[in-house]
CSV table of C-alpha atoms in Angstrom, one decimal:
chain,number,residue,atom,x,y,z
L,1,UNK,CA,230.6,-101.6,78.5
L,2,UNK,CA,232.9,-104.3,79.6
L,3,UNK,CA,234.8,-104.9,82.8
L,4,UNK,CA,238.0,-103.8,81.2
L,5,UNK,CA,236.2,-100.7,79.7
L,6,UNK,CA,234.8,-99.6,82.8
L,7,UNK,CA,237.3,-97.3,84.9
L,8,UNK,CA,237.7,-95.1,88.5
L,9,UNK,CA,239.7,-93.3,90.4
L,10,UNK,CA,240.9,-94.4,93.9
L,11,UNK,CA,242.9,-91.4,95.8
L,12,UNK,CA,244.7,-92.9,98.3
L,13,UNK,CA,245.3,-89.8,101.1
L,14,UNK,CA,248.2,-91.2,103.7
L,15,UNK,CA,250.0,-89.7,106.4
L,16,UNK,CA,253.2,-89.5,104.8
L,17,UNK,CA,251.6,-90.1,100.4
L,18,UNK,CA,249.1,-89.6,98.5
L,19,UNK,CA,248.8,-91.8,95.2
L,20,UNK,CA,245.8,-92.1,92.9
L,21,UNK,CA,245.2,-94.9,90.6
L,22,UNK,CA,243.3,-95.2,87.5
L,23,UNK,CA,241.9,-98.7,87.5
L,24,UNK,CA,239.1,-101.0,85.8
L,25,UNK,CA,236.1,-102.8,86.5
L,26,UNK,CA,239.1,-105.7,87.1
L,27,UNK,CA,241.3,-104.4,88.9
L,28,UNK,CA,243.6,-103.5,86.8
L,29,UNK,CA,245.7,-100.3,87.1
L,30,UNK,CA,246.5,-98.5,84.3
L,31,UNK,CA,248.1,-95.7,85.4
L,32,UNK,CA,249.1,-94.1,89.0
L,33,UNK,CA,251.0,-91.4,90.4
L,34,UNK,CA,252.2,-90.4,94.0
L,35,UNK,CA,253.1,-86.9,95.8
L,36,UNK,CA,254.0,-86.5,99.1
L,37,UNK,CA,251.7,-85.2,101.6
L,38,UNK,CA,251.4,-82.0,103.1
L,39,UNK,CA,250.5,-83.7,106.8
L,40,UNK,CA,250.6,-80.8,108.6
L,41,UNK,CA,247.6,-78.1,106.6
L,42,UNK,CA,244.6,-79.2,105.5
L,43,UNK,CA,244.0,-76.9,102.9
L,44,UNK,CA,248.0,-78.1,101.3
L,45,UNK,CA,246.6,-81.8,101.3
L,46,UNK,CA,243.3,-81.1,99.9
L,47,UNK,CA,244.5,-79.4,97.2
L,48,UNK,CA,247.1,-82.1,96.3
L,49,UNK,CA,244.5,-84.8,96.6
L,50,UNK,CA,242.8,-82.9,94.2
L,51,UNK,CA,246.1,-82.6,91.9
L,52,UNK,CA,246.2,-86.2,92.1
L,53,UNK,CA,242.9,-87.2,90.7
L,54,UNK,CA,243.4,-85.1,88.1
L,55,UNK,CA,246.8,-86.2,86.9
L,56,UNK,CA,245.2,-89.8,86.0
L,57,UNK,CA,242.0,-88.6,85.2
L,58,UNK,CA,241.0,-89.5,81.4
L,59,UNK,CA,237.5,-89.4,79.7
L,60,UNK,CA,236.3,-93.2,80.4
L,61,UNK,CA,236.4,-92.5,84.2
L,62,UNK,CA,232.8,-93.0,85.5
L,63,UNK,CA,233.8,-92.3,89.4
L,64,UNK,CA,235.9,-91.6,92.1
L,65,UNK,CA,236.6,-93.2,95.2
L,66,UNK,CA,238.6,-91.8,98.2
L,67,UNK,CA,240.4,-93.6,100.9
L,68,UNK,CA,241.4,-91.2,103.6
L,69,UNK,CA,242.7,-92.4,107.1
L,70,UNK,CA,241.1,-91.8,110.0
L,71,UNK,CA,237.4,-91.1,111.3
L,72,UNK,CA,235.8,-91.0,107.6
L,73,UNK,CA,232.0,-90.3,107.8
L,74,UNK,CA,230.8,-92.4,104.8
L,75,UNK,CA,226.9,-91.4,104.5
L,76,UNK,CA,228.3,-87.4,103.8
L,77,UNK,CA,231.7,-88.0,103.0
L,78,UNK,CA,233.7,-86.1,105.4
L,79,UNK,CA,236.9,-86.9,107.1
L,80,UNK,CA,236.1,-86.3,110.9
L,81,UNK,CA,239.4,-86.6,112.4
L,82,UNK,CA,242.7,-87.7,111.6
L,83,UNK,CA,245.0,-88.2,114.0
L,84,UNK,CA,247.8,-88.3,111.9
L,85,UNK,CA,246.7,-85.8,109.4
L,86,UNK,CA,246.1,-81.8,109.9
L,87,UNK,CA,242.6,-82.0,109.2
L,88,UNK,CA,239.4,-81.7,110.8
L,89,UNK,CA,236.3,-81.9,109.6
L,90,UNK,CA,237.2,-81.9,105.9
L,91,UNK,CA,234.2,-82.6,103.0
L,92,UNK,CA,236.2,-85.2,100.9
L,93,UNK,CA,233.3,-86.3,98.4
L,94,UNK,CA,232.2,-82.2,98.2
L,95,UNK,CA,236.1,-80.9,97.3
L,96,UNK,CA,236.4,-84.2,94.7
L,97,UNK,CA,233.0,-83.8,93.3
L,98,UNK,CA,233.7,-79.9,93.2
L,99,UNK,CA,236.4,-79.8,90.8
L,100,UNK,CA,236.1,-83.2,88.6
L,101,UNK,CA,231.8,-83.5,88.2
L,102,UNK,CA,232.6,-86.9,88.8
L,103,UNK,CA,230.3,-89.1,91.7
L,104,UNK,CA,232.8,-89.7,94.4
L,105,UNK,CA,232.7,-91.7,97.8
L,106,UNK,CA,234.8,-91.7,100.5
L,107,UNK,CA,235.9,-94.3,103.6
L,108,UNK,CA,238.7,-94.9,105.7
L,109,UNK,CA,241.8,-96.2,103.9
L,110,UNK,CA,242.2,-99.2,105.7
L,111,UNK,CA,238.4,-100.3,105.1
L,112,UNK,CA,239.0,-99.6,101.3
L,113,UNK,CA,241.9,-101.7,101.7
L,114,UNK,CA,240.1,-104.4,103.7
L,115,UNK,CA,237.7,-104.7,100.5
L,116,UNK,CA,240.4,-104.8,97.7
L,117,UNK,CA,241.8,-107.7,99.3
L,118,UNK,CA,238.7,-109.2,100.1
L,119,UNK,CA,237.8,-108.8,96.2
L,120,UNK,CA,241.1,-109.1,94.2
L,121,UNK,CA,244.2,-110.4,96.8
L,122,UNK,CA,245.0,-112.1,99.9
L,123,UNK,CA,241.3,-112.7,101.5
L,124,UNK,CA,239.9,-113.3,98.2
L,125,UNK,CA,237.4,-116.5,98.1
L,126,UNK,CA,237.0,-115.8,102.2
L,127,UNK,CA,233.6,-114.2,103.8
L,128,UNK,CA,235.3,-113.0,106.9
L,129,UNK,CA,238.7,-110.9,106.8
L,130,UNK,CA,240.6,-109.0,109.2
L,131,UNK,CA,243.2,-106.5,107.5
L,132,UNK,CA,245.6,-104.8,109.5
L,133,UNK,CA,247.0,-101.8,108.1
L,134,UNK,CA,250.5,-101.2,109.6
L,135,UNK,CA,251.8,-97.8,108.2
L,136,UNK,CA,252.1,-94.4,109.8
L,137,UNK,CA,249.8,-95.8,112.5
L,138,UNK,CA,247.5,-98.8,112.5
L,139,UNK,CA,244.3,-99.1,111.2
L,140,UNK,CA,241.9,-101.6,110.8
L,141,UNK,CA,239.3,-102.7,107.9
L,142,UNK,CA,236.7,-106.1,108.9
L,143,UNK,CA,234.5,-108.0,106.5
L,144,UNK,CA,231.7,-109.6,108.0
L,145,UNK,CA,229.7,-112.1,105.5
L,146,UNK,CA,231.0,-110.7,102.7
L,147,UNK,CA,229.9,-107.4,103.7
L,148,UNK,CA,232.1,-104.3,104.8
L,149,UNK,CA,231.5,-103.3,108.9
L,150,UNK,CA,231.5,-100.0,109.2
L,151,UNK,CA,229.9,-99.0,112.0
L,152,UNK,CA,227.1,-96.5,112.8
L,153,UNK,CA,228.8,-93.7,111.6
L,154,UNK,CA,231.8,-94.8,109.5
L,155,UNK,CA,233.8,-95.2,112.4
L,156,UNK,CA,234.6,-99.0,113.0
L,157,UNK,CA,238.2,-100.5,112.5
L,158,UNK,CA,240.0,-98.1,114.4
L,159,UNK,CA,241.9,-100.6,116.1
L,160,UNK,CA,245.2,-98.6,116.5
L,161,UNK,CA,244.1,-96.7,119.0
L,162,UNK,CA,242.8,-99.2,121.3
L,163,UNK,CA,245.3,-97.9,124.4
L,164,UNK,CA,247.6,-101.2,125.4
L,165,UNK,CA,249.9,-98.9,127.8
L,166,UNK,CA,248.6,-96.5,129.7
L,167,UNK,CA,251.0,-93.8,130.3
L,168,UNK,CA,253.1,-95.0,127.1
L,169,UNK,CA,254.4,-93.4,124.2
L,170,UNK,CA,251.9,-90.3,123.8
L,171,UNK,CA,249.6,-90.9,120.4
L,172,UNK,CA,248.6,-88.8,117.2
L,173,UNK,CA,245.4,-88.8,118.6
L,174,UNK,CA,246.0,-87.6,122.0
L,175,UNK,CA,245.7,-90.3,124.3
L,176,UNK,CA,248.8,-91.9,125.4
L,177,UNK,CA,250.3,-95.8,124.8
L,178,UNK,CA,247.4,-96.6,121.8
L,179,UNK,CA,248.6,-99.9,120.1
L,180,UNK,CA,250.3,-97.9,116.9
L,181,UNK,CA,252.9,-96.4,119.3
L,182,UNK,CA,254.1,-100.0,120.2
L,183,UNK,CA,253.6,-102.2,116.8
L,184,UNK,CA,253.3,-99.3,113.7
L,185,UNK,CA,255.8,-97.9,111.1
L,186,UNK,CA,256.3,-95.0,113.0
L,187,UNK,CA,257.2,-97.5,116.1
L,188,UNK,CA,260.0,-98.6,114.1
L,189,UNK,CA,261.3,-95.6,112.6
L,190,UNK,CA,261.6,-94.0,116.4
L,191,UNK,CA,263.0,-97.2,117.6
L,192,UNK,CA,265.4,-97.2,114.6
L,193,UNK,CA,266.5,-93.5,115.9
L,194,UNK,CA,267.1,-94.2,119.5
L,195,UNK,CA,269.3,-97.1,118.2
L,196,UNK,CA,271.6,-95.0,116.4
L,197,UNK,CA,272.5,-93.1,119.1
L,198,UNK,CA,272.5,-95.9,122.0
L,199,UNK,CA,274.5,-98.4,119.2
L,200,UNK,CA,277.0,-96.3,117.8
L,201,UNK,CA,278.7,-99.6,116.1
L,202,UNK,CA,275.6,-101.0,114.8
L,203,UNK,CA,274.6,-100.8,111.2
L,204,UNK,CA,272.1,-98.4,111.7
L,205,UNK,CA,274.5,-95.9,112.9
L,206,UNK,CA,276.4,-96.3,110.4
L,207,UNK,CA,273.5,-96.1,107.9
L,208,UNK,CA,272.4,-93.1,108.8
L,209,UNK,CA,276.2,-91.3,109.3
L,210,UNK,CA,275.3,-91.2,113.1
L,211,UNK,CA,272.7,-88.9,112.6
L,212,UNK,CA,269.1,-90.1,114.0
L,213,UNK,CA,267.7,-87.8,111.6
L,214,UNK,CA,268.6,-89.5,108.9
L,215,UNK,CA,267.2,-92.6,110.5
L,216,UNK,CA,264.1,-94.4,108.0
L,217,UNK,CA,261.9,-97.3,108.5
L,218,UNK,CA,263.4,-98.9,105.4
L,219,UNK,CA,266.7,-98.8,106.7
L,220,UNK,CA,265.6,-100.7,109.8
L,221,UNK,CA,264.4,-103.3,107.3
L,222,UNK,CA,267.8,-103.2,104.6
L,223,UNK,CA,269.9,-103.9,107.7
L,224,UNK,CA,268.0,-106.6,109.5
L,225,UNK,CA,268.0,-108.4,106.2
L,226,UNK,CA,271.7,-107.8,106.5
L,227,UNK,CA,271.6,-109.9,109.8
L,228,UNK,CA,271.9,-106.9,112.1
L,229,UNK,CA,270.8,-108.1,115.9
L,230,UNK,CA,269.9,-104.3,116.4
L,231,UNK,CA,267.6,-103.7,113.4
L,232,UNK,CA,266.3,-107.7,113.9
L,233,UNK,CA,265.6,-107.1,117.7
L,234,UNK,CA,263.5,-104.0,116.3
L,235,UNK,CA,261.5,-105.9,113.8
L,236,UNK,CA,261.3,-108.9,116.5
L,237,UNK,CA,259.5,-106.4,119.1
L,238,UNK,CA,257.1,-105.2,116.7
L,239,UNK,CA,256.5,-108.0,115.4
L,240,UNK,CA,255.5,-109.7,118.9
L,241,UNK,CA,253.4,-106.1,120.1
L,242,UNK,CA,251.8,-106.7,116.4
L,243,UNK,CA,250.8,-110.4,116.7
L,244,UNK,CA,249.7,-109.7,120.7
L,245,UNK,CA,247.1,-107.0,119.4
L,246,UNK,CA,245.5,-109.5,116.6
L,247,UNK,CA,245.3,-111.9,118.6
L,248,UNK,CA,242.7,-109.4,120.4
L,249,UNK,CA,241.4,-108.6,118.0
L,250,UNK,CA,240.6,-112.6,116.5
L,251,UNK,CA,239.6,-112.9,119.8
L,252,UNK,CA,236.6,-110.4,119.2
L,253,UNK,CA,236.1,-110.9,115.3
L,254,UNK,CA,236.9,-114.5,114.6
L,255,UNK,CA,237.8,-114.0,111.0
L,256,UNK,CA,238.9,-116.8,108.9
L,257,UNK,CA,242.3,-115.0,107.8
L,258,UNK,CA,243.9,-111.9,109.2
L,259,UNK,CA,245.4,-110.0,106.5
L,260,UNK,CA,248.6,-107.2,107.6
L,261,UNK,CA,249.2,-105.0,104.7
L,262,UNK,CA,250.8,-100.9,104.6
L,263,UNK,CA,253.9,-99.9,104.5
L,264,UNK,CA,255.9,-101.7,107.5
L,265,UNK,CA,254.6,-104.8,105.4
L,266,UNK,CA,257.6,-104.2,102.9
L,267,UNK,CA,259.5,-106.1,106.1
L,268,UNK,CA,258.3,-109.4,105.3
L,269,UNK,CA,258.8,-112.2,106.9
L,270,UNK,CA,261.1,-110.5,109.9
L,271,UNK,CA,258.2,-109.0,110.6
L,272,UNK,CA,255.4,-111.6,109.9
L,273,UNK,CA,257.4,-114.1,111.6
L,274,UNK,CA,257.5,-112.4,115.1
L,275,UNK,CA,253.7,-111.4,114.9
L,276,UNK,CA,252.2,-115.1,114.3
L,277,UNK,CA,254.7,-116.5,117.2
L,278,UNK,CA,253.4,-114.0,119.4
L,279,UNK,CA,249.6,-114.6,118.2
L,280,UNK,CA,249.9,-118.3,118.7
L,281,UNK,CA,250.9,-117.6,122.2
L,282,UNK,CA,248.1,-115.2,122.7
L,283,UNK,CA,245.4,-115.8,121.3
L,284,UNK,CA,242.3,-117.9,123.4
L,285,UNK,CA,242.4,-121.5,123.0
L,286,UNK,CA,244.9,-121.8,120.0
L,287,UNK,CA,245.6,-125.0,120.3
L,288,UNK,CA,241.6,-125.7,120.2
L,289,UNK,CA,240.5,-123.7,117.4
L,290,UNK,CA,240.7,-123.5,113.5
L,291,UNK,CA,243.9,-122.1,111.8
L,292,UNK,CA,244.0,-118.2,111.4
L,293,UNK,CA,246.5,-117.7,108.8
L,294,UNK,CA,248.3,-114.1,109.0
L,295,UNK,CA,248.8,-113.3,105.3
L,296,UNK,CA,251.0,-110.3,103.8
L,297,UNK,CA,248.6,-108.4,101.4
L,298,UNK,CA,249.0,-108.8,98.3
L,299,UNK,CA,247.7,-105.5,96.4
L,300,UNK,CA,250.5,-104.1,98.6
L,301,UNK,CA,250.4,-100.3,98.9
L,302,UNK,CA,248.0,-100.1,96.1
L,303,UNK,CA,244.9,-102.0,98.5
L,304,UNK,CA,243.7,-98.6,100.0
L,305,UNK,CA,243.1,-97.3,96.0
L,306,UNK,CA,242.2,-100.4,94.7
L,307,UNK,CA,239.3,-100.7,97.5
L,308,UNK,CA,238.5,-97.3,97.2
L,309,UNK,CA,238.3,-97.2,93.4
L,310,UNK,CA,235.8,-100.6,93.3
L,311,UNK,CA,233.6,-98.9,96.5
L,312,UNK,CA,232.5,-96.2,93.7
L,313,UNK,CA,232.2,-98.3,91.0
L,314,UNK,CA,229.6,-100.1,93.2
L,315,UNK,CA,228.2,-97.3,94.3
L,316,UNK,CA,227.0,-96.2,90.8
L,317,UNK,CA,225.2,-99.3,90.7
C-alpha cells in the first residue's frame, strides 16, 4: 500500500480534551473529532477515549496510537500517574486494544508531540529538538540524534514539574511552586481571575461580567491583542517564567531549536516574544554560542495525535 493508503489513529487524552485523528502514512488528517474530558474519574475518561477512537475509526486503520499526559509507561502501555488527570495506574494499550483489535501504543503527549514535529513541522530537517508543551501544565518531549529520549521507564521530559519556587503555588502533582504553576495555561487562566477582581476597569473584568468564573485563558489572549496592559502584563510574566525555564533546560540538552507548542501557544507572539527575551538573558554564554531559535509548533494542537498516530505506524514495522 502507499503512504496515503496507509492510515492510524492517534487519541490525544488532555487535561481539559480529548481528540482523535484519523491520519496517513503522510500526515495527513482526514478526519478528527474532539470531547471534553472527564478529568476528574478515570473510568469517565477511559471510556470516552475509547468513544473517540471509534468515532474515526474506518476499515483501512492498521493501528492506534495514544498520547496520554503524564508518567506513561511505554514498554506495557500504562499511564502511571497524571497529575492533572484522575487516573492512576490505567492500562491504555490493554482498554484500546480491548475494544478495537487493533495494535496500539501509548506515550506521553508531549513526547508524541515532540516527534510529529520532529517528522512533519517545526523541527523537521533538525536531529535535536526540544518541544515544550505549554497547556494545562507543561510538559516536555526531547529528540536526541534523531531518536526519541524516553527514559528508563517512559518517564523523561517531565520538565513541568521541575520545582522553581519552593513554597509557591501548590502543583497537580503535589509538590508545591513546579515550573507549570508559574509559566502554563493554567498560570494564566488563574492570573486572568485574580485580575478581574483586583482590576475592576480593565478589560478582563469587563470580559467576564466581573465574575472570575467566567474568566478563560483565551480571553487573556483576545484582550491583550486588544492592547490591554492587564492581559499584556500577564502574557509578559509568563512569557519571561517560560523563557527562564528553557533556558534550563538548553542549558542541559543543547538542542538545535526549542519548539513551544499546546494550547497557551494560540497567544503567539505576546507570548513567544517575552520567553526568547528572557532566554537570551538566561541562558549560559548566549552571546558565545549558536542561535537556539524558539519556534511556535506548527501541527498546533494536532502534534500530540499526529506523533502518536506515526509512533504506531512504526511500531508495526
Amino acid at each position: 500500500m502507499s503512504g496515503a493508503d496507509v492510515q492510524a489513529v492517534g487519541v490525544d487524552v488532555g487535561g481539559t480534551k480529548t481528540a482523535a485523528l484519523r491520519i496517513t502514512e503522510d500526515g495527513a488528517i482526514l478526519e478528527r473529532v474532539s470531547v471534553p474530558t472527564p478529568a476528574d474519574d478515570m473510568a469517565a475518561t477511559l471510556d470516552t477515549m475509547i468513544e473517540a477512537v471509534r468515532s474515526v475509526l474506518k476499515p483501512e486503520v492498521a493501528a492506534v496510537g495514544i498520547s496520554a499526559a503524564g508518567l506513561v509507561d511505554t514498554e506495557g502501555g500504562t499511564l502511571r500517574f497524571a497529575p492533572n488527570l484522575a487516573w492512576r495506574d490505567a492500562r491504555l494499550v490493554e482498554c484500546v486494544v480491548g475494544e478495537t483489535r487493533l495494535p496500539a501504543t501509548a506515550d506521553n503527549d508531549n513526547t508524541a508531540a515532540a516527534w510529529g514535529e520532529f517528522r512533519l513541522g517545526a523541527a523537521r530537517g533538525h536531529t535535536d529538538v526540544l518541544l515544550v508543551g505549554v497547556g494545562t501544565g507543561i510538559g516536555g518531549g526531547i529528540v536526541v540524534g534523531g531518536r526519541l529520549l524516553r527514559g528508563a521507564h517512559g518517564f523523561a521530559g517531565e520538565v513541568g514539574h521541575v520545582v522553581v519556587e519552593p513554597d509557591g503555588e501548590p502543583c497537580g502533582c503535589g509538590n508545591r511552586g513546579c515550573w507549570e504553576t508559574v509559566a502554563s495555561g493554567r498560570t494564566i487562566l488563574r492570573d486572568g481571575r485574580r485580575a478581574v477582581t483586583r482590576h475592576a476597569h480593565s478589560m478582563l473584568a469587563e470580559m467576564a461580567g466581573g465574575d472570575p468564573d467566567r474568566m478563560t485563558g483565551e480571553m487573556v489572549s483576545v484582550a491583550a491583542r486588544a492592547g490591554d496592559p492587564t492581559a499584556t502584563g500577564i502574557l509578559v510574566e509568563v512569557g519571561h517564567r517560560l523563557g527562564e525555564g528553557i533556558a534550563g533546560l538548553v542549558n542541559v540538552l543543547d538542542p538545535e531549536v526549542v519548539v513551544v507548542g499546546g494550547g497557551a501557544s494560540g497567544a503567539g507572539e505576546l507570548l513567544l516574544e517575552p520567553t526568547r527575551a528572557a532566554f537570551r538573558m538566561t541562558v549560559e554564554g548566549e552571546t558565545h554560542r549558536p542561535h537556539v531559535p524558539i519556534v511556535a509548533a506548527q501541527l498546533g494542537n494536532d502534534a500530540g495525535g499526529v506523533g502518536a498516530a506515526l509512533l504506531a505506524l512504526e511500531a508495526l514495522s
